[in-house]
């Protein structure tokens, strides 16, 4: 149920129940986020090969074999549009040793990879299976050619993409064009700017600072989709990074957001292996426990749905664990519209309300700062392979918690990490991971 209270839309959600048994991540894997039509190392790979790459890497990381895996999930945001598949889990099984194994596929738009974690945790916690693989794969910059072999892909056009986006929004109450309307993504940011009396100039400064640090993180990440920093891009035409970000080369696409504040479409896959924590030490000395996932959904016609569903999902996980965003050492959030970084971090109490924008101006949210957010570069610069992106954040969180991220490793130990998922005006999740070492 939901209602209006003091002018704000409130969402009532049931309290989460504790897991029946503790569940931990014991292995992660991911492909680079790239364009399979242009990347010489992944040229024309099929989705089965991409998913298998991430799945087998996760198994190797966990110290298990395909024979050990009892069940797997396959996540994809747009399987029919991008892949010409209805049951993609059954199109990839033979690529990583899952012939005959139980599996299922799911799609929750850009929240798919975060729901993938939740589903795997719940399955293991139930006791039905002990070792579960959960993965996501998306070929976001190309799609299948019907009635042709899977490797015969072609670039997607904007004319094909925009109608496809409307498929994730209800047409009962919402204009079909709304999903592709950049102005809609400004709604929460505009509310925030008005609430705290922030000018367009201040918001522009914040978003440009955010883009600059995120781009640097992605450019030096070996799996990232962007390979040049804004400093490097500006230098090529005699500009500083700040000049470049405010120039005609980075124009506004909505009231607040510039081109650098929108997702970078890429192809990619990511996966994780989970098992009961009591078994985890058979495979690794560094398991990462999943404490739970808050989850709320609001239909796309709801004004500022991302804000209210985030608040509801966060409340669930906060009440379950007794932990707040302030207790977190790392915050990862789905930011295919870049302002979501700031807005969701404040909504989840990782940053102080009304003050988070100041952190960005001081680079405090970069991987080298005290309150790191999206240390992989986020969806706008690391890249957005829609159904795989949430699991790419799981990969990033686990690697950061182990201290294995190299140049972009945060400067303090990561005991707790929060992952906030959002996708398609429907699913919003909030998960907390705990480092057991």
Short mmCIF file of C-alpha atoms in Angstrom, two decimals:
data_model
loop_
_atom_site.label_atom_id
_atom_site.label_comp_id
_atom_site.label_asym_id
_atom_site.label_seq_id
_atom_site.Cartn_x
_atom_site.Cartn_y
_atom_site.Cartn_z
CA UNK A 1 0.00 0.00 0.00
CA UNK A 2 1.01 3.59 -0.46
CA UNK A 3 -0.30 6.99 0.52
CA UNK A 4 0.48 10.69 0.52
CA UNK A 5 1.82 12.12 3.74
CA UNK A 6 2.85 15.75 4.21
CA UNK A 7 2.87 16.17 0.45
CA UNK A 8 5.29 13.28 -0.11
CA UNK A 9 4.53 9.91 -1.60
CA UNK A 10 5.17 7.22 1.00
CA UNK A 11 5.52 3.50 0.36
CA UNK A 12 4.52 0.90 2.94
CA UNK A 13 6.55 -2.31 2.70
CA UNK A 14 6.58 -5.38 4.90
CA UNK A 15 9.59 -5.95 7.15
CA UNK A 16 12.18 -8.38 5.86
CA UNK A 17 12.50 -11.73 7.60
CA UNK A 18 15.97 -12.96 8.54
CA UNK A 19 17.48 -15.51 6.16
CA UNK A 20 16.98 -19.11 7.23
CA UNK A 21 20.74 -19.61 6.93
CA UNK A 22 23.65 -17.29 6.22
CA UNK A 23 24.74 -17.02 2.57
CA UNK A 24 28.09 -15.83 1.20
CA UNK A 25 29.64 -15.00 -2.14
CA UNK A 26 32.68 -17.19 -2.76
CA UNK A 27 33.53 -16.30 -6.36
CA UNK A 28 32.98 -13.56 -8.94
CA UNK A 29 33.74 -13.15 -12.63
CA UNK A 30 33.22 -10.55 -15.32
CA UNK A 31 34.05 -9.81 -18.93
CA UNK A 32 35.36 -6.43 -19.93
CA UNK A 33 32.52 -4.04 -20.73
CA UNK A 34 33.03 -3.30 -24.44
CA UNK A 35 31.54 -3.53 -27.94
CA UNK A 36 31.74 -7.08 -29.29
CA UNK A 37 31.39 -5.79 -32.85
CA UNK A 38 34.55 -3.68 -32.49
CA UNK A 39 36.70 -5.19 -29.73
CA UNK A 40 39.36 -7.38 -31.32
CA UNK A 41 39.51 -9.70 -28.31
CA UNK A 42 35.76 -10.34 -28.21
CA UNK A 43 34.86 -9.82 -31.86
CA UNK A 44 31.53 -11.49 -32.66
CA UNK A 45 31.40 -13.62 -29.52
CA UNK A 46 27.92 -14.95 -28.83
CA UNK A 47 26.01 -14.31 -25.64
CA UNK A 48 26.57 -17.91 -24.61
CA UNK A 49 30.31 -17.33 -24.81
CA UNK A 50 30.10 -14.02 -22.93
CA UNK A 51 27.97 -15.51 -20.16
CA UNK A 52 30.21 -18.58 -20.06
CA UNK A 53 33.33 -16.39 -19.77
CA UNK A 54 31.97 -14.69 -16.63
CA UNK A 55 30.50 -17.91 -15.20
CA UNK A 56 33.69 -19.95 -15.60
CA UNK A 57 35.79 -17.14 -14.15
CA UNK A 58 33.48 -16.99 -11.12
CA UNK A 59 33.77 -20.77 -10.68
CA UNK A 60 37.56 -20.59 -10.91
CA UNK A 61 37.58 -17.75 -8.40
CA UNK A 62 35.43 -19.84 -6.04
CA UNK A 63 37.47 -23.00 -6.50
CA UNK A 64 34.49 -24.99 -7.82
CA UNK A 65 33.81 -26.78 -11.09
CA UNK A 66 30.67 -26.91 -13.22
CA UNK A 67 29.89 -30.27 -11.62
CA UNK A 68 29.63 -28.56 -8.23
CA UNK A 69 27.05 -25.97 -9.36
CA UNK A 70 23.52 -27.17 -8.65
CA UNK A 71 21.40 -24.36 -10.07
CA UNK A 72 21.96 -21.21 -12.09
CA UNK A 73 20.11 -17.99 -12.86
CA UNK A 74 20.42 -16.10 -16.13
CA UNK A 75 19.54 -12.41 -16.13
CA UNK A 76 18.99 -10.19 -19.16
CA UNK A 77 17.16 -6.87 -19.37
CA UNK A 78 15.88 -7.25 -22.93
CA UNK A 79 16.38 -10.85 -24.09
CA UNK A 80 13.82 -10.78 -26.86
CA UNK A 81 14.87 -7.43 -28.31
CA UNK A 82 18.64 -7.85 -28.04
CA UNK A 83 18.97 -11.60 -28.41
CA UNK A 84 15.88 -12.92 -30.15
CA UNK A 85 15.53 -15.29 -27.16
CA UNK A 86 12.56 -15.97 -24.89
CA UNK A 87 14.36 -18.47 -22.61
CA UNK A 88 17.98 -17.27 -22.68
CA UNK A 89 19.03 -19.54 -19.81
CA UNK A 90 18.53 -22.51 -22.12
CA UNK A 91 20.49 -20.90 -24.95
CA UNK A 92 23.73 -20.63 -22.94
CA UNK A 93 23.83 -23.76 -20.75
CA UNK A 94 26.27 -25.77 -22.87
CA UNK A 95 28.86 -23.00 -22.90
CA UNK A 96 29.87 -23.50 -19.25
CA UNK A 97 29.06 -27.08 -18.35
CA UNK A 98 25.45 -26.74 -17.23
CA UNK A 99 23.87 -29.33 -19.50
CA UNK A 100 20.91 -30.85 -17.66
CA UNK A 101 21.19 -28.52 -14.66
CA UNK A 102 18.20 -26.69 -13.23
CA UNK A 103 18.00 -23.02 -14.21
CA UNK A 104 15.70 -20.08 -14.82
CA UNK A 105 15.86 -16.71 -16.53
CA UNK A 106 14.57 -13.35 -15.34
CA UNK A 107 14.38 -9.74 -16.46
CA UNK A 108 13.92 -6.65 -14.31
CA UNK A 109 15.28 -4.08 -16.78
CA UNK A 110 18.42 -2.37 -15.45
CA UNK A 111 17.88 -3.83 -11.97
CA UNK A 112 18.26 -7.38 -13.30
CA UNK A 113 21.78 -7.92 -11.93
CA UNK A 114 20.81 -6.77 -8.44
CA UNK A 115 17.71 -8.98 -8.38
CA UNK A 116 20.00 -11.79 -9.58
CA UNK A 117 21.91 -11.52 -6.30
CA UNK A 118 18.71 -11.47 -4.25
CA UNK A 119 17.27 -14.54 -6.00
CA UNK A 120 20.43 -16.58 -5.58
CA UNK A 121 20.70 -15.65 -1.90
CA UNK A 122 17.10 -16.64 -1.25
CA UNK A 123 17.51 -19.96 -3.05
CA UNK A 124 20.60 -20.91 -1.04
CA UNK A 125 19.09 -19.63 2.20
CA UNK A 126 16.04 -21.84 1.65
CA UNK A 127 18.21 -24.95 1.78
CA UNK A 128 17.01 -26.18 -1.61
CA UNK A 129 20.51 -25.86 -3.13
CA UNK A 130 23.98 -25.33 -1.72
CA UNK A 131 26.01 -23.99 -4.63
CA UNK A 132 24.27 -21.56 -6.96
CA UNK A 133 25.57 -19.53 -9.89
CA UNK A 134 23.87 -16.26 -10.75
CA UNK A 135 24.83 -14.29 -13.82
CA UNK A 136 23.78 -11.54 -16.16
CA UNK A 137 24.58 -10.87 -19.79
CA UNK A 138 23.59 -8.11 -22.17
CA UNK A 139 24.59 -7.13 -25.69
CA UNK A 140 23.43 -3.55 -25.43
CA UNK A 141 25.03 -2.04 -28.54
CA UNK A 142 24.00 -4.74 -30.98
CA UNK A 143 21.25 -7.25 -31.40
CA UNK A 144 20.59 -10.57 -33.02
CA UNK A 145 19.62 -11.05 -36.62
CA UNK A 146 16.53 -13.28 -36.59
CA UNK A 147 16.89 -16.68 -38.26
CA UNK A 148 20.70 -16.33 -38.38
CA UNK A 149 23.46 -17.88 -36.23
CA UNK A 150 23.99 -16.18 -32.86
CA UNK A 151 27.30 -14.56 -33.81
CA UNK A 152 25.74 -12.68 -36.74
CA UNK A 153 24.86 -9.53 -34.83
CA UNK A 154 24.32 -5.99 -36.07
CA UNK A 155 24.49 -2.59 -34.45
CA UNK A 156 21.29 -1.36 -32.86
CA UNK A 157 19.91 1.89 -34.19
CA UNK A 158 18.27 4.61 -32.14
CA UNK A 159 15.12 4.09 -34.21
CA UNK A 160 14.97 0.50 -32.97
CA UNK A 161 16.00 1.28 -29.41
CA UNK A 162 13.49 3.96 -28.50
CA UNK A 163 10.36 1.88 -29.20
CA UNK A 164 11.92 -1.01 -27.30
CA UNK A 165 12.37 1.18 -24.21
CA UNK A 166 8.64 1.78 -24.03
CA UNK A 167 8.14 -1.96 -23.43
CA UNK A 168 9.27 -1.55 -19.82
CA UNK A 169 6.68 1.12 -18.97
CA UNK A 170 3.00 0.55 -18.40
CA UNK A 171 0.88 1.96 -21.19
CA UNK A 172 -2.21 2.08 -18.99
CA UNK A 173 -1.18 5.21 -17.11
CA UNK A 174 2.10 6.34 -18.69
CA UNK A 175 2.79 7.87 -22.07
CA UNK A 176 4.73 5.31 -24.14
CA UNK A 177 7.41 7.89 -24.92
CA UNK A 178 8.19 8.56 -21.28
CA UNK A 179 10.90 5.91 -20.90
CA UNK A 180 12.95 7.61 -23.58
CA UNK A 181 12.35 11.14 -22.36
CA UNK A 182 15.48 12.54 -20.72
CA UNK A 183 13.46 15.23 -18.95
CA UNK A 184 11.80 12.58 -16.78
CA UNK A 185 15.18 11.65 -15.35
CA UNK A 186 15.54 15.22 -14.06
CA UNK A 187 12.47 14.96 -11.82
CA UNK A 188 14.23 13.81 -8.63
CA UNK A 189 17.23 16.08 -9.23
CA UNK A 190 14.96 19.08 -9.77
CA UNK A 191 13.11 18.24 -6.55
CA UNK A 192 16.47 18.05 -4.73
CA UNK A 193 17.74 21.32 -6.22
CA UNK A 194 14.57 23.14 -5.17
CA UNK A 195 14.53 21.56 -1.71
CA UNK A 196 18.08 22.75 -0.96
CA UNK A 197 17.98 25.92 -3.05
CA UNK A 198 20.80 24.88 -5.40
CA UNK A 199 21.28 26.83 -8.61
CA UNK A 200 21.70 25.27 -12.05
CA UNK A 201 25.32 26.40 -11.96
CA UNK A 202 26.01 24.52 -8.72
CA UNK A 203 24.30 21.39 -10.04
CA UNK A 204 26.37 21.63 -13.23
CA UNK A 205 29.56 21.92 -11.16
CA UNK A 206 28.59 18.85 -9.16
CA UNK A 207 27.73 16.73 -12.20
CA UNK A 208 30.91 17.74 -14.02
CA UNK A 209 33.02 16.87 -10.95
CA UNK A 210 31.21 13.56 -10.70
CA UNK A 211 31.81 12.80 -14.38
CA UNK A 212 35.50 13.67 -14.13
CA UNK A 213 36.30 11.35 -11.21
CA UNK A 214 34.09 8.54 -12.52
CA UNK A 215 35.74 8.74 -15.93
CA UNK A 216 39.20 8.49 -14.36
CA UNK A 217 38.17 5.38 -12.43
CA UNK A 218 36.76 3.72 -15.54
CA UNK A 219 39.71 4.65 -17.75
CA UNK A 220 42.26 2.91 -15.52
CA UNK A 221 40.01 -0.08 -14.79
CA UNK A 222 41.05 -2.96 -17.11
CA UNK A 223 37.39 -3.96 -17.48
CA UNK A 224 35.99 -0.45 -18.01
CA UNK A 225 34.29 0.69 -21.19
CA UNK A 226 35.79 4.21 -21.30
CA UNK A 227 39.52 4.34 -21.94
CA UNK A 228 40.35 8.07 -21.91
CA UNK A 229 40.01 10.53 -19.07
CA UNK A 230 38.39 13.90 -19.64
CA UNK A 231 41.80 15.45 -19.04
CA UNK A 232 43.16 13.44 -21.97
CA UNK A 233 40.15 14.17 -24.17
CA UNK A 234 40.37 17.90 -23.47
CA UNK A 235 44.12 18.04 -24.08
CA UNK A 236 43.61 16.73 -27.60
CA UNK A 237 41.78 19.94 -28.52
CA UNK A 238 43.63 22.34 -26.25
CA UNK A 239 41.15 22.35 -23.37
CA UNK A 240 41.26 21.46 -19.71
CA UNK A 241 38.90 18.75 -18.47
CA UNK A 242 36.63 21.40 -16.93
CA UNK A 243 36.53 23.38 -20.17
CA UNK A 244 35.78 20.26 -22.18
CA UNK A 245 32.93 19.20 -19.90
CA UNK A 246 31.26 22.60 -20.27
CA UNK A 247 31.84 22.94 -24.00
CA UNK A 248 29.89 22.16 -27.14
CA UNK A 249 31.51 18.73 -27.04
CA UNK A 250 29.45 17.89 -23.95
CA UNK A 251 26.12 19.68 -24.45
CA UNK A 252 23.08 19.60 -22.21
CA UNK A 253 20.56 16.92 -23.14
CA UNK A 254 18.01 17.89 -20.50
CA UNK A 255 17.47 20.75 -18.08
CA UNK A 256 20.34 19.64 -15.84
CA UNK A 257 22.20 16.77 -17.46
CA UNK A 258 24.89 16.80 -20.12
CA UNK A 259 25.86 13.96 -22.43
CA UNK A 260 28.51 12.84 -19.90
CA UNK A 261 25.72 12.19 -17.40
CA UNK A 262 24.03 9.44 -19.42
CA UNK A 263 24.83 5.75 -19.65
CA UNK A 264 27.55 4.37 -21.90
CA UNK A 265 26.00 1.40 -23.72
CA UNK A 266 28.28 -1.64 -23.81
CA UNK A 267 28.20 -5.42 -24.11
CA UNK A 268 29.25 -7.58 -21.19
CA UNK A 269 28.55 -10.28 -18.63
CA UNK A 270 29.18 -10.83 -14.92
CA UNK A 271 28.52 -13.67 -12.49
CA UNK A 272 28.84 -14.79 -8.88
CA UNK A 273 28.91 -18.10 -6.99
CA UNK A 274 27.06 -18.33 -3.67
CA UNK A 275 26.84 -21.00 -0.99
CA UNK A 276 25.95 -21.30 2.70
CA UNK A 277 28.46 -19.42 4.82
CA UNK A 278 29.03 -22.56 6.87
CA UNK A 279 30.35 -24.23 3.70
CA UNK A 280 32.19 -21.22 2.32
CA UNK A 281 35.49 -21.89 4.05
CA UNK A 282 35.80 -25.16 2.16
CA UNK A 283 36.40 -23.04 -0.93
CA UNK A 284 37.84 -19.71 0.19
CA UNK A 285 39.38 -18.00 3.19
CA UNK A 286 37.63 -14.75 2.26
CA UNK A 287 33.86 -15.18 1.89
CA UNK A 288 31.64 -12.11 1.56
CA UNK A 289 28.35 -12.52 3.42
CA UNK A 290 25.12 -11.12 1.98
CA UNK A 291 23.04 -9.84 4.88
CA UNK A 292 19.89 -9.36 2.82
CA UNK A 293 18.15 -7.27 0.19
CA UNK A 294 15.42 -4.68 0.58
CA UNK A 295 13.15 -4.51 -2.46
CA UNK A 296 10.42 -2.12 -3.60
CA UNK A 297 8.69 -1.62 -6.96
CA UNK A 298 6.73 1.35 -8.28
CA UNK A 299 5.07 1.71 -11.67
CA UNK A 300 6.59 4.23 -14.05
CA UNK A 301 3.75 6.72 -13.81
CA UNK A 302 4.64 7.45 -10.17
CA UNK A 303 6.34 10.83 -9.82
CA UNK A 304 9.87 10.50 -8.41
CA UNK A 305 9.38 6.75 -8.14
CA UNK A 306 13.14 6.19 -7.77
CA UNK A 307 13.26 8.33 -4.64
CA UNK A 308 10.35 6.66 -2.86
CA UNK A 309 11.18 3.08 -3.84
CA UNK A 310 14.80 3.64 -2.78
CA UNK A 311 13.61 4.90 0.61
CA UNK A 312 11.38 1.85 1.06
CA UNK A 313 14.03 -0.70 0.04
CA UNK A 314 16.60 1.00 2.26
CA UNK A 315 14.22 1.02 5.22
CA UNK A 316 13.76 -2.74 4.88
CA UNK A 317 17.46 -3.57 4.94
CA UNK A 318 18.21 -0.98 7.65
CA UNK A 319 15.52 -2.40 9.91
CA UNK A 320 16.64 -5.99 9.25
CA UNK A 321 20.34 -5.46 9.91
CA UNK A 322 20.40 -2.49 12.27
CA UNK A 323 22.99 -0.96 9.92
CA UNK A 324 22.62 2.41 8.23
CA UNK A 325 24.28 3.94 5.22
CA UNK A 326 26.57 5.79 7.60
CA UNK A 327 28.02 2.41 8.65
CA UNK A 328 29.04 1.58 5.07
CA UNK A 329 32.60 1.80 3.76
CA UNK A 330 31.57 1.66 0.09
CA UNK A 331 28.42 2.56 -1.83
CA UNK A 332 27.61 1.24 -5.30
CA UNK A 333 24.48 2.37 -7.11
CA UNK A 334 22.92 1.97 -10.52
CA UNK A 335 23.40 5.41 -12.08
CA UNK A 336 22.47 5.14 -15.74
CA UNK A 337 21.38 8.72 -15.10
CA UNK A 338 24.38 10.09 -13.20
CA UNK A 339 22.52 12.23 -10.61
CA UNK A 340 21.31 8.94 -9.10
CA UNK A 341 24.71 8.63 -7.42
CA UNK A 342 24.21 11.67 -5.23
CA UNK A 343 20.47 11.25 -4.75
CA UNK A 344 20.46 7.57 -3.79
CA UNK A 345 23.52 7.97 -1.55
CA UNK A 346 21.68 10.62 0.47
CA UNK A 347 18.42 8.66 0.49
CA UNK A 348 20.33 5.68 1.91
CA UNK A 349 22.10 7.90 4.49
CA UNK A 350 25.56 7.19 3.09
CA UNK A 351 25.94 10.93 2.57
CA UNK A 352 24.38 13.59 4.83
CA UNK A 353 21.07 14.93 3.53
CA UNK A 354 21.40 18.15 1.61
CA UNK A 355 25.18 18.08 1.96
CA UNK A 356 26.25 15.25 -0.34
CA UNK A 357 26.82 17.56 -3.31
CA UNK A 358 29.65 19.25 -1.40
CA UNK A 359 31.48 15.92 -1.17
CA UNK A 360 31.59 15.68 -4.96
CA UNK A 361 33.09 19.14 -5.32
CA UNK A 362 35.90 17.99 -3.01
CA UNK A 363 36.43 14.65 -4.83
CA UNK A 364 35.50 12.90 -1.61
CA UNK A 365 33.39 10.32 -3.45
CA UNK A 366 36.12 9.20 -5.85
CA UNK A 367 37.92 5.93 -5.21
CA UNK A 368 40.65 7.89 -3.45
CA UNK A 369 38.18 9.72 -1.18
CA UNK A 370 36.77 9.04 2.27
CA UNK A 371 33.23 8.22 1.03
CA UNK A 372 33.80 6.28 -2.21
CA UNK A 373 30.87 5.77 -4.57
CA UNK A 374 30.90 3.73 -7.79
CA UNK A 375 34.62 3.04 -7.70
CA UNK A 376 34.38 1.25 -11.05
CA UNK A 377 33.25 4.43 -12.81
CA UNK A 378 29.53 3.75 -12.82
CA UNK A 379 27.13 3.18 -15.67
CA UNK A 380 28.05 6.38 -17.49
CA UNK A 381 31.74 5.57 -17.83
CA UNK A 382 32.48 1.98 -16.81
CA UNK A 383 29.50 1.18 -19.04
CA UNK A 384 25.99 -0.15 -18.85
CA UNK A 385 25.42 -3.72 -20.04
CA UNK A 386 21.91 -3.58 -18.70
CA UNK A 387 21.19 -7.05 -17.31
CA UNK A 388 24.83 -7.54 -16.27
CA UNK A 389 25.51 -4.19 -14.59
CA UNK A 390 24.23 -5.12 -11.13
CA UNK A 391 26.48 -8.16 -11.03
CA UNK A 392 29.38 -6.01 -12.24
CA UNK A 393 28.77 -3.99 -9.07
CA UNK A 394 28.77 -7.22 -7.04
CA UNK A 395 32.11 -8.04 -8.70
CA UNK A 396 33.45 -4.59 -7.81
CA UNK A 397 32.25 -4.77 -4.20
CA UNK A 398 33.73 -8.23 -3.62
CA UNK A 399 37.07 -7.26 -5.15
CA UNK A 400 37.21 -4.05 -3.12
CA UNK A 401 36.40 -5.96 0.08
CA UNK A 402 39.22 -8.38 -0.67
CA UNK A 403 41.64 -5.54 -1.49
CA UNK A 404 42.11 -6.77 -5.06
CA UNK A 405 41.22 -3.72 -7.18
CA UNK A 406 44.75 -2.49 -7.89
CA UNK A 407 44.93 1.15 -8.99
CA UNK A 408 41.33 1.89 -8.01
CA UNK A 409 41.45 0.19 -4.62
CA UNK A 410 39.86 2.40 -1.95
CA UNK A 411 42.12 3.79 0.73
CA UNK A 412 40.46 2.19 3.75
CA UNK A 413 39.32 -1.35 4.66
CA UNK A 414 35.83 -2.23 3.45
CA UNK A 415 33.89 -4.05 6.15
CA UNK A 416 30.42 -3.19 4.81
CA UNK A 417 29.26 -2.32 1.31
CA UNK A 418 25.80 -1.27 0.12
CA UNK A 419 24.48 -1.89 -3.39
CA UNK A 420 21.47 0.12 -4.53
CA UNK A 421 19.83 -1.22 -7.68
CA UNK A 422 17.33 0.58 -9.90
CA UNK A 423 15.82 -0.25 -13.24
CA UNK A 424 13.10 0.64 -15.64
CA UNK A 425 10.73 2.37 -13.28
CA UNK A 426 9.96 -0.84 -11.43
CA UNK A 427 12.45 -2.73 -9.25
CA UNK A 428 14.58 -0.93 -6.69
CA UNK A 429 16.81 -2.97 -4.35
CA UNK A 430 19.17 -2.27 -1.49
CA UNK A 431 21.63 -5.00 -0.41
CA UNK A 432 24.31 -5.03 2.28
CA UNK A 433 27.47 -7.15 2.03
CA UNK A 434 29.72 -7.94 4.99
CA UNK A 435 33.41 -8.77 4.82
CA UNK A 436 33.98 -11.79 7.06
CA UNK A 437 37.76 -11.62 7.08
#
